């Protein structure tokens, strides 16, 4: 697949890049994408939820009322799960939600996601550029010039650029990251992917 390279003004530079069929034209595996995204979302969970059992709630040291003659069910403690203010039966306890996915499945999932985006025509390539200072407006103008001002956009750079990352931080629809760190979830969660030209080489080295 060939794509025309655009400049930050949204016009064609006259240069054409060829996308690797191995990465952008691969057979799409929905199951691999499902497994990878499920693991990514599960691994984000902190698992710090906690409910106290009857052994952990405060109080309940003495019998609330006598065993017989009250007409009530017998109780040995006010902290019984059956009483108001008591412990919780089978409540949530801290746990890890971590899921592991094989490296080959992860790579297959990312190639599938990129191939799906390429097939849908949601990939753009722009020439490499840098910002001189941390400022939101130039990045917002670039998105506007590319027709992506209102689309959830993933912008991939060849290497980490602190000025670029902080300049785009306040733009709600924009997510900027280095090409090799873009996960299957990041790719699928976007409506458009903007590759800086140098980022294509990075993604090919990572997934090729």
Tab-separated table of N, CA, C and O in Angstrom, residues 33-126:
chain	number	residue	atom	x	y	z
A	33	UNK	N	-6.614	-9.850	18.604
A	33	UNK	CA	-6.886	-8.493	19.093
A	33	UNK	C	-7.722	-8.536	20.368
A	33	UNK	O	-7.471	-7.790	21.318
A	34	UNK	N	-8.703	-9.428	20.395
A	34	UNK	CA	-9.550	-9.581	21.579
A	34	UNK	C	-8.723	-9.979	22.798
A	34	UNK	O	-8.857	-9.403	23.877
A	35	UNK	N	-7.847	-10.981	22.624
A	35	UNK	CA	-7.028	-11.454	23.745
A	35	UNK	C	-6.110	-10.353	24.271
A	35	UNK	O	-5.961	-10.170	25.489
A	36	UNK	N	-5.505	-9.603	23.361
A	36	UNK	CA	-4.555	-8.567	23.767
A	36	UNK	C	-5.264	-7.409	24.458
A	36	UNK	O	-4.821	-6.931	25.512
A	37	UNK	N	-6.373	-6.951	23.889
A	37	UNK	CA	-7.113	-5.830	24.490
A	37	UNK	C	-7.673	-6.237	25.855
A	37	UNK	O	-7.624	-5.453	26.814
A	38	UNK	N	-8.184	-7.463	25.952
A	38	UNK	CA	-8.722	-7.941	27.233
A	38	UNK	C	-7.637	-7.937	28.308
A	38	UNK	O	-7.874	-7.526	29.446
A	39	UNK	N	-6.434	-8.376	27.941
A	39	UNK	CA	-5.324	-8.406	28.900
A	39	UNK	C	-4.881	-6.998	29.282
A	39	UNK	O	-4.604	-6.717	30.452
A	40	UNK	N	-4.835	-6.095	28.301
A	40	UNK	CA	-4.428	-4.715	28.571
A	40	UNK	C	-5.381	-4.051	29.565
A	40	UNK	O	-4.959	-3.415	30.543
A	41	UNK	N	-6.680	-4.204	29.336
A	41	UNK	CA	-7.674	-3.587	30.228
A	41	UNK	C	-7.662	-4.248	31.606
A	41	UNK	O	-7.822	-3.576	32.627
A	42	UNK	N	-7.471	-5.565	31.643
A	42	UNK	CA	-7.423	-6.268	32.931
A	42	UNK	C	-6.209	-5.827	33.738
A	42	UNK	O	-6.295	-5.636	34.956
A	43	UNK	N	-5.078	-5.651	33.069
A	43	UNK	CA	-3.848	-5.274	33.761
A	43	UNK	C	-3.873	-3.843	34.277
A	43	UNK	O	-3.026	-3.463	35.092
A	44	UNK	N	-4.816	-3.048	33.820
A	44	UNK	CA	-4.956	-1.681	34.325
A	44	UNK	C	-5.681	-1.644	35.669
A	44	UNK	O	-5.624	-0.655	36.376
A	45	UNK	N	-6.376	-2.721	36.001
A	45	UNK	CA	-7.145	-2.751	37.242
A	45	UNK	C	-6.209	-2.838	38.439
A	45	UNK	O	-5.264	-3.618	38.459
A	46	UNK	N	-6.488	-2.047	39.477
A	46	UNK	CA	-5.638	-2.039	40.658
A	46	UNK	C	-5.907	-3.242	41.548
A	46	UNK	O	-5.008	-3.729	42.227
A	47	UNK	N	-7.143	-3.696	41.593
A	47	UNK	CA	-7.471	-4.846	42.434
A	47	UNK	C	-7.377	-4.557	43.915
A	47	UNK	O	-7.111	-5.439	44.723
A	48	UNK	N	-7.605	-3.296	44.301
A	48	UNK	CA	-7.490	-2.912	45.711
A	48	UNK	C	-8.835	-2.916	46.435
A	48	UNK	O	-8.944	-2.400	47.539
A	49	UNK	N	-9.877	-3.461	45.814
A	49	UNK	CA	-11.191	-3.498	46.449
A	49	UNK	C	-11.153	-4.382	47.688
A	49	UNK	O	-10.446	-5.390	47.741
A	50	UNK	N	-11.908	-4.012	48.721
A	50	UNK	CA	-11.840	-4.746	49.984
A	50	UNK	C	-13.107	-4.529	50.795
A	50	UNK	O	-13.575	-3.407	50.957
A	51	UNK	N	-13.684	-5.631	51.265
A	51	UNK	CA	-14.797	-5.564	52.207
A	51	UNK	C	-14.382	-6.317	53.462
A	51	UNK	O	-13.727	-7.366	53.390
A	52	UNK	N	-14.768	-5.798	54.618
A	52	UNK	CA	-14.362	-6.429	55.876
A	52	UNK	C	-15.229	-7.647	56.197
A	52	UNK	O	-16.450	-7.611	56.052
A	53	UNK	N	-14.562	-8.676	56.669
A	53	UNK	CA	-15.280	-9.867	57.127
A	53	UNK	C	-15.695	-9.657	58.581
A	53	UNK	O	-15.335	-8.647	59.211
A	54	UNK	N	-16.406	-10.619	59.180
A	54	UNK	CA	-16.838	-10.474	60.564
A	54	UNK	C	-15.655	-10.460	61.530
A	54	UNK	O	-15.754	-9.969	62.653
A	55	UNK	N	-14.514	-10.975	61.080
A	55	UNK	CA	-13.319	-10.969	61.921
A	55	UNK	C	-12.641	-9.606	61.932
A	55	UNK	O	-11.815	-9.329	62.804
A	56	UNK	N	-12.992	-8.735	60.971
A	56	UNK	CA	-12.286	-7.455	60.818
A	56	UNK	C	-13.099	-6.247	61.247
A	56	UNK	O	-12.534	-5.184	61.514
A	57	UNK	N	-14.428	-6.349	61.291
A	57	UNK	CA	-15.228	-5.196	61.705
A	57	UNK	C	-15.096	-4.989	63.209
A	57	UNK	O	-14.831	-5.931	63.975
A	58	UNK	N	-15.316	-3.762	63.618
A	58	UNK	CA	-15.111	-3.432	65.027
A	58	UNK	C	-16.339	-3.803	65.861
A	58	UNK	O	-17.471	-3.659	65.418
A	59	UNK	N	-16.074	-4.217	67.111
A	59	UNK	CA	-17.163	-4.487	68.048
A	59	UNK	C	-17.534	-5.962	68.097
A	59	UNK	O	-16.811	-6.832	67.624
A	60	UNK	N	-18.709	-6.226	68.707
A	60	UNK	CA	-19.218	-7.588	68.745
A	60	UNK	C	-18.565	-8.468	69.780
A	60	UNK	O	-18.589	-9.690	69.690
A	61	UNK	N	-17.984	-7.868	70.811
A	61	UNK	CA	-17.280	-8.675	71.800
A	61	UNK	C	-18.203	-9.456	72.724
A	61	UNK	O	-17.827	-10.500	73.232
A	62	UNK	N	-19.412	-8.958	72.915
A	62	UNK	CA	-20.313	-9.671	73.817
A	62	UNK	C	-21.571	-10.111	73.087
A	62	UNK	O	-21.911	-9.586	72.036
A	63	UNK	N	-22.251	-11.023	73.691
A	63	UNK	CA	-23.506	-11.525	73.120
A	63	UNK	C	-24.546	-10.413	73.184
A	63	UNK	O	-24.730	-9.800	74.241
A	64	UNK	N	-25.241	-10.083	72.084
A	64	UNK	CA	-26.152	-8.924	72.087
A	64	UNK	C	-27.359	-9.072	73.023
A	64	UNK	O	-27.839	-8.085	73.575
A	65	UNK	N	-27.876	-10.280	73.158
A	65	UNK	CA	-28.974	-10.533	74.094
A	65	UNK	C	-28.944	-12.015	74.469
A	65	UNK	O	-28.244	-12.810	73.850
A	66	UNK	N	-29.730	-12.342	75.489
A	66	UNK	CA	-29.656	-13.707	75.993
A	66	UNK	C	-30.118	-14.720	74.962
A	66	UNK	O	-30.832	-14.390	74.022
A	67	UNK	N	-29.690	-15.946	75.186
A	67	UNK	CA	-29.921	-17.010	74.210
A	67	UNK	C	-31.404	-17.327	74.027
A	67	UNK	O	-31.875	-17.473	72.910
A	68	UNK	N	-32.151	-17.419	75.143
A	68	UNK	CA	-33.540	-17.870	75.068
A	68	UNK	C	-34.490	-16.818	75.623
A	68	UNK	O	-34.104	-15.936	76.381
A	69	UNK	N	-35.742	-16.944	75.219
A	69	UNK	CA	-36.795	-16.162	75.831
A	69	UNK	C	-37.089	-14.819	75.198
A	69	UNK	O	-38.036	-14.146	75.586
A	70	UNK	N	-36.327	-14.382	74.217
A	70	UNK	CA	-36.575	-13.062	73.613
A	70	UNK	C	-37.481	-13.151	72.390
A	70	UNK	O	-38.064	-12.156	71.958
A	71	UNK	N	-37.600	-14.334	71.822
A	71	UNK	CA	-38.389	-14.482	70.596
A	71	UNK	C	-37.573	-14.217	69.351
A	71	UNK	O	-38.046	-14.424	68.234
A	72	UNK	N	-36.345	-13.731	69.514
A	72	UNK	CA	-35.475	-13.472	68.368
A	72	UNK	C	-34.622	-14.699	68.063
A	72	UNK	O	-34.464	-15.587	68.902
A	73	UNK	N	-34.057	-14.709	66.857
A	73	UNK	CA	-33.106	-15.766	66.525
A	73	UNK	C	-31.873	-15.592	67.396
A	73	UNK	O	-31.494	-14.474	67.737
A	74	UNK	N	-31.254	-16.685	67.771
A	74	UNK	CA	-30.084	-16.608	68.641
A	74	UNK	C	-28.921	-15.929	67.921
A	74	UNK	O	-28.683	-16.161	66.734
A	75	UNK	N	-28.209	-15.080	68.637
A	75	UNK	CA	-27.065	-14.358	68.075
A	75	UNK	C	-25.932	-14.362	69.079
A	75	UNK	O	-26.146	-14.181	70.287
A	76	UNK	N	-24.729	-14.566	68.573
A	76	UNK	CA	-23.566	-14.555	69.451
A	76	UNK	C	-22.764	-13.277	69.330
A	76	UNK	O	-21.887	-13.002	70.145
A	77	UNK	N	-23.037	-12.481	68.277
A	77	UNK	CA	-22.258	-11.263	68.065
A	77	UNK	C	-23.058	-10.287	67.205
A	77	UNK	O	-23.800	-10.697	66.311
A	78	UNK	N	-22.899	-8.986	67.483
A	78	UNK	CA	-23.554	-7.964	66.641
A	78	UNK	C	-22.823	-7.796	65.316
A	78	UNK	O	-23.310	-7.101	64.432
A	79	UNK	N	-21.649	-8.401	65.178
A	79	UNK	CA	-20.881	-8.280	63.938
A	79	UNK	C	-21.151	-9.423	62.971
A	79	UNK	O	-20.474	-9.556	61.959
A	80	UNK	N	-22.144	-10.241	63.283
A	80	UNK	CA	-22.536	-11.315	62.378
A	80	UNK	C	-22.978	-10.727	61.041
A	80	UNK	O	-23.613	-9.667	61.007
A	81	UNK	N	-22.652	-11.373	59.932
A	81	UNK	CA	-23.091	-10.874	58.618
A	81	UNK	C	-24.607	-10.732	58.499
A	81	UNK	O	-25.096	-10.021	57.625
A	82	UNK	N	-25.338	-11.405	59.388
A	82	UNK	CA	-26.800	-11.336	59.331
A	82	UNK	C	-27.353	-10.090	60.003
A	82	UNK	O	-28.537	-9.789	59.862
A	83	UNK	N	-26.498	-9.338	60.726
A	83	UNK	CA	-26.971	-8.172	61.474
A	83	UNK	C	-26.453	-6.880	60.855
A	83	UNK	O	-25.390	-6.852	60.206
A	84	UNK	N	-27.207	-5.819	61.062
A	84	UNK	CA	-26.805	-4.506	60.551
A	84	UNK	C	-25.462	-4.096	61.147
A	84	UNK	O	-25.265	-4.166	62.360
A	85	UNK	N	-24.535	-3.670	60.308
A	85	UNK	CA	-23.208	-3.286	60.781
A	85	UNK	C	-22.248	-4.445	60.882
A	85	UNK	O	-21.094	-4.275	61.294
A	86	UNK	N	-22.712	-5.635	60.503
A	86	UNK	CA	-21.847	-6.812	60.580
A	86	UNK	C	-20.911	-6.923	59.400
A	86	UNK	O	-20.869	-6.063	58.521
A	87	UNK	N	-20.135	-8.001	59.398
A	87	UNK	CA	-19.184	-8.221	58.306
A	87	UNK	C	-19.883	-8.617	57.015
A	87	UNK	O	-21.105	-8.781	56.972
A	88	UNK	N	-19.099	-8.773	55.985
A	88	UNK	CA	-19.629	-9.134	54.672
A	88	UNK	C	-19.251	-10.579	54.333
A	88	UNK	O	-18.106	-10.985	54.528
A	89	UNK	N	-20.241	-11.321	53.854
A	89	UNK	CA	-19.970	-12.699	53.446
A	89	UNK	C	-19.458	-12.710	52.005
A	89	UNK	O	-20.084	-12.156	51.109
A	90	UNK	N	-18.331	-13.345	51.781
A	90	UNK	CA	-17.760	-13.491	50.433
A	90	UNK	C	-17.620	-12.142	49.709
A	90	UNK	O	-17.888	-12.032	48.509
A	91	UNK	N	-17.244	-11.114	50.466
A	91	UNK	CA	-17.039	-9.797	49.858
A	91	UNK	C	-15.759	-9.750	49.050
A	91	UNK	O	-14.926	-10.666	49.111
A	92	UNK	N	-15.557	-8.682	48.247
A	92	UNK	CA	-14.338	-8.567	47.436
A	92	UNK	C	-13.093	-8.432	48.304
A	92	UNK	O	-13.111	-7.761	49.334
A	93	UNK	N	-12.025	-9.081	47.899
A	93	UNK	CA	-10.738	-9.025	48.588
A	93	UNK	C	-9.660	-8.593	47.593
A	93	UNK	O	-9.802	-8.812	46.390
A	94	UNK	N	-8.589	-7.959	48.063
A	94	UNK	CA	-7.519	-7.552	47.140
A	94	UNK	C	-7.002	-8.734	46.318
A	94	UNK	O	-6.789	-9.822	46.853
A	95	UNK	N	-6.841	-8.502	45.023
A	95	UNK	CA	-6.356	-9.560	44.146
A	95	UNK	C	-5.724	-8.951	42.904
A	95	UNK	O	-5.924	-7.768	42.601
A	96	UNK	N	-4.958	-9.740	42.191
A	96	UNK	CA	-4.351	-9.294	40.945
A	96	UNK	C	-5.205	-9.771	39.777
A	96	UNK	O	-5.625	-10.927	39.735
A	97	UNK	N	-5.442	-8.868	38.826
A	97	UNK	CA	-6.209	-9.217	37.630
A	97	UNK	C	-5.289	-9.460	36.431
A	97	UNK	O	-5.754	-9.543	35.298
A	98	UNK	N	-3.986	-9.569	36.696
A	98	UNK	CA	-3.015	-9.665	35.606
A	98	UNK	C	-3.278	-10.862	34.695
A	98	UNK	O	-3.552	-11.968	35.160
A	99	UNK	N	-3.222	-10.581	33.401
A	99	UNK	CA	-3.338	-11.626	32.388
A	99	UNK	C	-2.111	-11.543	31.483
A	99	UNK	O	-1.628	-10.454	31.173
A	100	UNK	N	-1.624	-12.681	31.073
A	100	UNK	CA	-0.448	-12.710	30.217
A	100	UNK	C	-0.821	-13.147	28.801
A	100	UNK	O	-1.660	-14.030	28.626
A	101	UNK	N	-0.189	-12.497	27.841
A	101	UNK	CA	-0.405	-12.840	26.430
A	101	UNK	C	0.963	-13.091	25.814
A	101	UNK	O	1.907	-12.317	26.035
A	102	UNK	N	1.096	-14.147	25.057
A	102	UNK	CA	2.368	-14.473	24.423
A	102	UNK	C	2.826	-13.346	23.495
A	102	UNK	O	2.003	-12.653	22.878
A	103	UNK	N	4.140	-13.191	23.382
A	103	UNK	CA	4.702	-12.122	22.564
A	103	UNK	C	4.238	-12.208	21.111
A	103	UNK	O	3.898	-11.189	20.489
A	104	UNK	N	4.173	-13.432	20.567
A	104	UNK	CA	3.769	-13.595	19.169
A	104	UNK	C	2.301	-13.192	18.975
A	104	UNK	O	1.930	-12.647	17.932
A	105	UNK	N	1.473	-13.477	19.977
A	105	UNK	CA	0.053	-13.097	19.888
A	105	UNK	C	-0.072	-11.587	19.956
A	105	UNK	O	-0.868	-10.977	19.231
A	106	UNK	N	0.718	-10.944	20.828
A	106	UNK	CA	0.706	-9.481	20.928
A	106	UNK	C	1.081	-8.837	19.596
A	106	UNK	O	0.447	-7.885	19.140
A	107	UNK	N	2.141	-9.367	18.975
A	107	UNK	CA	2.580	-8.811	17.693
A	107	UNK	C	1.533	-9.037	16.606
A	107	UNK	O	1.272	-8.148	15.786
A	108	UNK	N	0.926	-10.218	16.611
A	108	UNK	CA	-0.138	-10.507	15.648
A	108	UNK	C	-1.311	-9.565	15.848
A	108	UNK	O	-1.895	-9.065	14.871
A	109	UNK	N	-1.632	-9.284	17.096
A	109	UNK	CA	-2.749	-8.383	17.406
A	109	UNK	C	-2.465	-6.968	16.919
A	109	UNK	O	-3.331	-6.315	16.333
A	110	UNK	N	-1.239	-6.493	17.130
A	110	UNK	CA	-0.885	-5.138	16.693
A	110	UNK	C	-0.865	-5.036	15.168
A	110	UNK	O	-1.324	-4.044	14.597
A	111	UNK	N	-0.329	-6.074	14.511
A	111	UNK	CA	-0.338	-6.072	13.038
A	111	UNK	C	-1.770	-6.100	12.515
A	111	UNK	O	-2.098	-5.424	11.533
A	112	UNK	N	-2.629	-6.871	13.178
A	112	UNK	CA	-4.040	-6.953	12.764
A	112	UNK	C	-4.728	-5.603	12.926
A	112	UNK	O	-5.501	-5.177	12.064
A	113	UNK	N	-4.445	-4.932	14.044
A	113	UNK	CA	-5.063	-3.628	14.303
A	113	UNK	C	-4.617	-2.592	13.271
A	113	UNK	O	-5.436	-1.818	12.741
A	114	UNK	N	-3.318	-2.573	12.966
A	114	UNK	CA	-2.806	-1.626	11.967
A	114	UNK	C	-3.346	-1.948	10.579
A	114	UNK	O	-3.669	-1.041	9.797
A	115	UNK	N	-3.466	-3.229	10.270
A	115	UNK	CA	-4.008	-3.631	8.964
A	115	UNK	C	-5.468	-3.219	8.838
A	115	UNK	O	-5.918	-2.792	7.766
A	116	UNK	N	-6.218	-3.327	9.948
A	116	UNK	CA	-7.625	-2.929	9.940
A	116	UNK	C	-7.756	-1.430	9.715
A	116	UNK	O	-8.633	-0.969	8.974
A	117	UNK	N	-6.883	-0.659	10.345
A	117	UNK	CA	-6.913	0.798	10.174
A	117	UNK	C	-6.513	1.191	8.749
A	117	UNK	O	-7.093	2.100	8.155
A	118	UNK	N	-5.521	0.486	8.205
A	118	UNK	CA	-5.093	0.776	6.827
A	118	UNK	C	-6.209	0.446	5.846
A	118	UNK	O	-6.472	1.194	4.896
A	119	UNK	N	-6.883	-0.672	6.083
A	119	UNK	CA	-7.982	-1.097	5.214
A	119	UNK	C	-9.127	-0.090	5.250
A	119	UNK	O	-9.813	0.134	4.245
A	120	UNK	N	-9.312	0.534	6.422
A	120	UNK	CA	-10.395	1.519	6.583
A	120	UNK	C	-9.985	2.919	6.126
A	120	UNK	O	-10.787	3.854	6.187
A	121	UNK	N	-8.733	3.059	5.688
A	121	UNK	CA	-8.264	4.369	5.220
A	121	UNK	C	-8.087	5.369	6.340
A	121	UNK	O	-8.254	6.580	6.146
A	122	UNK	N	-7.719	4.888	7.525
A	122	UNK	CA	-7.607	5.759	8.692
A	122	UNK	C	-6.159	6.023	9.094
A	122	UNK	O	-5.882	6.376	10.231
A	123	UNK	N	-5.239	5.855	8.138
A	123	UNK	CA	-3.825	6.116	8.418
A	123	UNK	C	-3.328	7.257	7.537
A	123	UNK	O	-3.568	7.280	6.328
A	124	UNK	N	-2.645	8.218	8.165
A	124	UNK	CA	-2.032	9.343	7.453
A	124	UNK	C	-0.545	9.354	7.777
A	124	UNK	O	-0.127	8.946	8.861
A	125	UNK	N	0.249	9.827	6.827
A	125	UNK	CA	1.693	9.974	7.049
A	125	UNK	C	2.056	11.436	6.840
A	125	UNK	O	1.721	12.027	5.810
A	126	UNK	N	2.719	12.025	7.840
A	126	UNK	CA	3.170	13.419	7.719
A	126	UNK	C	4.692	13.443	7.830
A	126	UNK	O	5.310	12.544	8.405
